[in-house]
Amino acid sequence: MWLLTLCAFGLSSMTVAGSDYNFLFNATKPPNKAVTPTLANGHLGFVVYGDSVHLNGVYNGLKGVSHRARIPNFANVQLANCSSLVAQPKNCRYQLDMRSGKFRTILEDPSGGYRVLHEVYPNRHFDQTIVNRVSLRRLQSKQTIEIDTRQLSGTKSVDLELAPLDTMDVGGEVYFVMCGRTNQVEDPRYQAEGHSVCVAYKQIPRKLFLTPEETDREYVFLTVFSRSRQEAERELEGLRKHDFERLHRLEMDRMWEKYGLRVEGSDRLDRVIKASAFYLSSSLPSSSTFQPSSYPFYGLSPSGLGRGGKEQTEYQGHSFWDTEMWMFPPILLLDPANARRLLHYRTLVTEAAADYARSNGYEGWQYAWESAFTGCETTPDHCPQVPEYQHHITGDVAYAARLYYYATGDLEWLRTEACRLAYETARFWKSRVDYNPETDTFDIGRIMGPDEDHHNVTNSIYTNVIAAHNLFFGAFVGCNCRGPGGPLPEASEDDLQQFLRVARSLTLPYNAQYDVHPEYKEYTFGTQIKQADVVLLGYPLEFPMKQSTKANNLRLYSMVTRPDGPAMTWAIHTIGHLDLNELDQAAVMFRKSYQQYLRAPFHVWSENGDGADGAGNFITGAGGFLQSLINGYAGVRLRHRQLVITNPRLPPSARQFFIPQLNYAGVAFSLDIGQHGFRIVFGAGGDAFDKLTLLVDSVERNLFDGCEYSGTSDATLLLRQDDDPASDQLATCTLHETVLGMRLADQDGYLFSRLQLIVITVAVGLAGVLYSIRVALGGKRKATEKRKGGQSKPSRRKPKSKSAK
């Protein structure tokens, strides 16, 4: 048993280690586009050898055809002999270096006696810039060496209206400048004009030379993609004055300090982990950039920032629930600053969310199933069932906000940015339910859960549980934000009590005979489903249930889930089996979650498990896979005012599993899992340590900077109540446990017990007390009233209902 505590002040375990080989992915011929890697830096993204660049937040097209605007890629420089246009290139190799974020083309001609190295990468500090660097080296030849190049920017973009070509002089170097604006707004209600775009580039020479007097020569070509001529000029001035290569390396180091998960004992698995972390993190902004972006970050699409530039393909760069439920959880623990940026995107588009709810007859905010620049519904017209029925996206967004509060304990954020989001999404669900007089509960009808093969169903259990989570969180946040001078002055105690009443009395589908949850009311056991749905109740929703119910859910739906469904399904099944301590089954699901979805040679994630291409660079799958490691094998879970690590285990074939940085309540620590236990090492935490209590193997430990703590079974970080007077209101607000399925008639007794009003004597007027409390809790009718055939209970239908369209 490990009970060792060591302190090594001034030392940090948060470094990038592991074999450099595992960062390198090689090929001997150019891959087809579907499996070609994407390079991005949070501001721009592109597919290697592709003729398009996409910018964060820049879309073209009306509503359902809104897509990332295609900007001609003047940085698409290729060696002619090794070009993607050459069917059978000779003497060429291709390499993706994830450690440095670069793609390399290597031409080595043994007969000609020379070697050419071409590197292309988006700079992570000068994030408006794509760098092309071509190095020529003489090996044996004594002659002048000539290398043919191509600059393949593609055809004119149909998405842009361009001004006449201009030039720009920066420090004596002349650049061509192409500026314009996107042709069509996404929705004229929220967007007055198209996005401005400006590209500064040089015409690349058709031939590069190495003279007989030279042994080596290097050419560097810089291409800048900005939103204005002024931004482009500032970028080029900065590039001229600074060591942009060194600054890029520094930002890549910072990225891998956060995302550098690794295993020892299995190079194959280690490479899968690195590829997943690389493709997910690449589309996120750097911690430090040369000039602030003129746009905030506009979310993550399933195919990342480098794809989605054509109508009806690769999700057009839209944001889905994929962001909040699949990509957000690992980002939250590894990179909370970018997790906050993802949530901030949802607060940028709330005008559209409010209008969307209102247009459908609901209150509050209803988020669009597919969202881009304005937040209006951008689902293509050929998928009408999805926006009409798949409403759980609103609860998913609120659940991500709830997790962010769990992870950070950030009261300032809770009482500012989170207030409206939590409260207005809860109002949506309160108005979305329908009272069912036969069961004395609330139903959610006309719905579609994560299983997209079935729509227009009633009481999708995933939807009902995520809605209840939303309502309970909305009541908690509303309590913290209401009152005179607060962000929610209109929020009354009655409003918050209504959230609680609706949440507790949402219908909970359950089959007692088989101890299993039906996916929805009309579900027939044995019906095939598309992907993980009911099993999501165990993780990530952590809905309380018996272990036997969790096991039955997992086994039943494992048998009826499409074998070629999306990768995230098997990641969730992995976590489910680990929670049940079924290690062999977990290992099978774990391998299934990535082996059939990674595409050689660059480990690009694909949406489909049947060999079809599907959406390329499917970082939704990468996010689910990382959850199976962090929240599954490492056992990390976020709960209210605590981070828990339970039964940390090694993934299959590994002898060590290392997470360089986990973040909780302002403190960062590494987690090192071995064959006989685990080790936690804390970085600098400063005053944040004063708010935390650490338990290792259920024993409280003193918490200091630079200390390491070893254990065998579990560790918990508890966030203590803040001594700041501003936290007094938090102490009076309760985040209630998510409980569903209660009859409205049973809620009085439940609430009385919670308020410790079990013993009330006749002497103080029992009847009067009960009447007063019932009025305060929403006008409850006499408990002795009985339902009789055909009689409704209108006084219980507090939330507004919506009739089917």
mmCIF file with all atom_site columns, N, CA and C in Angstrom, residues 611-633:
data_model
loop_
_atom_site.group_PDB
_atom_site.id
_atom_site.type_symbol
_atom_site.label_atom_id
_atom_site.label_alt_id
_atom_site.label_comp_id
_atom_site.label_asym_id
_atom_site.label_entity_id
_atom_site.label_seq_id
_atom_site.pdbx_PDB_ins_code
_atom_site.Cartn_x
_atom_site.Cartn_y
_atom_site.Cartn_z
_atom_site.occupancy
_atom_site.B_iso_or_equiv
_atom_site.pdbx_formal_charge
_atom_site.auth_seq_id
_atom_site.auth_comp_id
_atom_site.auth_asym_id
_atom_site.auth_atom_id
_atom_site.pdbx_PDB_model_num
ATOM 1  N N  . GLY A 1 611 ? -15.580 1.242  -42.694 1.00 0.00 ? 611 GLY A N  1
ATOM 2  C CA . GLY A 1 611 ? -14.600 1.446  -43.751 1.00 0.00 ? 611 GLY A CA 1
ATOM 3  C C  . GLY A 1 611 ? -14.918 2.604  -44.659 1.00 0.00 ? 611 GLY A C  1
ATOM 4  N N  . ALA A 1 612 ? -16.176 3.085  -44.652 1.00 0.00 ? 612 ALA A N  1
ATOM 5  C CA . ALA A 1 612 ? -16.528 4.251  -45.457 1.00 0.00 ? 612 ALA A CA 1
ATOM 6  C C  . ALA A 1 612 ? -15.889 5.491  -44.855 1.00 0.00 ? 612 ALA A C  1
ATOM 7  N N  . ASP A 1 613 ? -15.644 6.482  -45.697 1.00 0.00 ? 613 ASP A N  1
ATOM 8  C CA . ASP A 1 613 ? -14.918 7.661  -45.226 1.00 0.00 ? 613 ASP A CA 1
ATOM 9  C C  . ASP A 1 613 ? -15.705 8.465  -44.196 1.00 0.00 ? 613 ASP A C  1
ATOM 10 N N  . GLY A 1 614 ? -16.951 8.798  -44.494 1.00 0.00 ? 614 GLY A N  1
ATOM 11 C CA . GLY A 1 614 ? -17.706 9.649  -43.590 1.00 0.00 ? 614 GLY A CA 1
ATOM 12 C C  . GLY A 1 614 ? -17.033 11.003 -43.427 1.00 0.00 ? 614 GLY A C  1
ATOM 13 N N  . ALA A 1 615 ? -17.352 11.689 -42.340 1.00 0.00 ? 615 ALA A N  1
ATOM 14 C CA . ALA A 1 615 ? -16.722 12.979 -42.058 1.00 0.00 ? 615 ALA A CA 1
ATOM 15 C C  . ALA A 1 615 ? -15.270 12.748 -41.662 1.00 0.00 ? 615 ALA A C  1
ATOM 16 N N  . GLY A 1 616 ? -14.345 13.444 -42.342 1.00 0.00 ? 616 GLY A N  1
ATOM 17 C CA . GLY A 1 616 ? -12.931 13.295 -42.036 1.00 0.00 ? 616 GLY A CA 1
ATOM 18 C C  . GLY A 1 616 ? -12.551 14.045 -40.781 1.00 0.00 ? 616 GLY A C  1
ATOM 19 N N  . ASN A 1 617 ? -11.429 13.658 -40.183 1.00 0.00 ? 617 ASN A N  1
ATOM 20 C CA . ASN A 1 617 ? -10.913 14.306 -38.980 1.00 0.00 ? 617 ASN A CA 1
ATOM 21 C C  . ASN A 1 617 ? -11.999 14.411 -37.920 1.00 0.00 ? 617 ASN A C  1
ATOM 22 N N  . PHE A 1 618 ? -12.674 13.303 -37.647 1.00 0.00 ? 618 PHE A N  1
ATOM 23 C CA . PHE A 1 618 ? -13.861 13.276 -36.784 1.00 0.00 ? 618 PHE A CA 1
ATOM 24 C C  . PHE A 1 618 ? -13.438 13.382 -35.320 1.00 0.00 ? 618 PHE A C  1
ATOM 25 N N  . ILE A 1 619 ? -13.221 14.623 -34.864 1.00 0.00 ? 619 ILE A N  1
ATOM 26 C CA . ILE A 1 619 ? -12.695 14.823 -33.514 1.00 0.00 ? 619 ILE A CA 1
ATOM 27 C C  . ILE A 1 619 ? -13.740 14.552 -32.443 1.00 0.00 ? 619 ILE A C  1
ATOM 28 N N  . THR A 1 620 ? -14.998 14.378 -32.819 1.00 0.00 ? 620 THR A N  1
ATOM 29 C CA . THR A 1 620 ? -15.982 13.875 -31.858 1.00 0.00 ? 620 THR A CA 1
ATOM 30 C C  . THR A 1 620 ? -15.539 12.513 -31.334 1.00 0.00 ? 620 THR A C  1
ATOM 31 N N  . GLY A 1 621 ? -15.093 11.641 -32.249 1.00 0.00 ? 621 GLY A N  1
ATOM 32 C CA . GLY A 1 621 ? -14.610 10.326 -31.839 1.00 0.00 ? 621 GLY A CA 1
ATOM 33 C C  . GLY A 1 621 ? -13.377 10.421 -30.966 1.00 0.00 ? 621 GLY A C  1
ATOM 34 N N  . ALA A 1 622 ? -12.483 11.367 -31.293 1.00 0.00 ? 622 ALA A N  1
ATOM 35 C CA . ALA A 1 622 ? -11.289 11.562 -30.467 1.00 0.00 ? 622 ALA A CA 1
ATOM 36 C C  . ALA A 1 622 ? -11.674 11.985 -29.058 1.00 0.00 ? 622 ALA A C  1
ATOM 37 N N  . GLY A 1 623 ? -12.682 12.869 -28.941 1.00 0.00 ? 623 GLY A N  1
ATOM 38 C CA . GLY A 1 623 ? -13.119 13.308 -27.620 1.00 0.00 ? 623 GLY A CA 1
ATOM 39 C C  . GLY A 1 623 ? -13.695 12.178 -26.807 1.00 0.00 ? 623 GLY A C  1
ATOM 40 N N  . GLY A 1 624 ? -14.514 11.324 -27.427 1.00 0.00 ? 624 GLY A N  1
ATOM 41 C CA . GLY A 1 624 ? -15.054 10.170 -26.711 1.00 0.00 ? 624 GLY A CA 1
ATOM 42 C C  . GLY A 1 624 ? -13.971 9.212  -26.271 1.00 0.00 ? 624 GLY A C  1
ATOM 43 N N  . PHE A 1 625 ? -12.990 8.976  -27.149 1.00 0.00 ? 625 PHE A N  1
ATOM 44 C CA . PHE A 1 625 ? -11.882 8.071  -26.808 1.00 0.00 ? 625 PHE A CA 1
ATOM 45 C C  . PHE A 1 625 ? -11.094 8.600  -25.616 1.00 0.00 ? 625 PHE A C  1
ATOM 46 N N  . LEU A 1 626 ? -10.805 9.895  -25.586 1.00 0.00 ? 626 LEU A N  1
ATOM 47 C CA . LEU A 1 626 ? -10.062 10.461 -24.458 1.00 0.00 ? 626 LEU A CA 1
ATOM 48 C C  . LEU A 1 626 ? -10.866 10.360 -23.163 1.00 0.00 ? 626 LEU A C  1
ATOM 49 N N  . GLN A 1 627 ? -12.188 10.437 -23.257 1.00 0.00 ? 627 GLN A N  1
ATOM 50 C CA . GLN A 1 627 ? -12.992 10.232 -22.056 1.00 0.00 ? 627 GLN A CA 1
ATOM 51 C C  . GLN A 1 627 ? -12.853 8.803  -21.529 1.00 0.00 ? 627 GLN A C  1
ATOM 52 N N  . SER A 1 628 ? -12.763 7.841  -22.436 1.00 0.00 ? 628 SER A N  1
ATOM 53 C CA . SER A 1 628 ? -12.611 6.453  -21.977 1.00 0.00 ? 628 SER A CA 1
ATOM 54 C C  . SER A 1 628 ? -11.312 6.264  -21.207 1.00 0.00 ? 628 SER A C  1
ATOM 55 N N  . LEU A 1 629 ? -10.315 7.085  -21.497 1.00 0.00 ? 629 LEU A N  1
ATOM 56 C CA . LEU A 1 629 ? -9.050  7.020  -20.769 1.00 0.00 ? 629 LEU A CA 1
ATOM 57 C C  . LEU A 1 629 ? -9.107  7.805  -19.463 1.00 0.00 ? 629 LEU A C  1
ATOM 58 N N  . ILE A 1 630 ? -9.521  9.069  -19.550 1.00 0.00 ? 630 ILE A N  1
ATOM 59 C CA . ILE A 1 630 ? -9.470  9.955  -18.382 1.00 0.00 ? 630 ILE A CA 1
ATOM 60 C C  . ILE A 1 630 ? -10.566 9.601  -17.384 1.00 0.00 ? 630 ILE A C  1
ATOM 61 N N  . ASN A 1 631 ? -11.799 9.465  -17.890 1.00 0.00 ? 631 ASN A N  1
ATOM 62 C CA . ASN A 1 631 ? -12.935 9.212  -17.002 1.00 0.00 ? 631 ASN A CA 1
ATOM 63 C C  . ASN A 1 631 ? -13.205 7.733  -16.816 1.00 0.00 ? 631 ASN A C  1
ATOM 64 N N  . GLY A 1 632 ? -12.594 6.908  -17.676 1.00 0.00 ? 632 GLY A N  1
ATOM 65 C CA . GLY A 1 632 ? -12.757 5.471  -17.564 1.00 0.00 ? 632 GLY A CA 1
ATOM 66 C C  . GLY A 1 632 ? -11.606 4.830  -16.831 1.00 0.00 ? 632 GLY A C  1
ATOM 67 N N  . TYR A 1 633 ? -10.499 4.616  -17.530 1.00 0.00 ? 633 TYR A N  1
ATOM 68 C CA . TYR A 1 633 ? -9.373  3.911  -16.909 1.00 0.00 ? 633 TYR A CA 1
ATOM 69 C C  . TYR A 1 633 ? -8.750  4.704  -15.757 1.00 0.00 ? 633 TYR A C  1
#
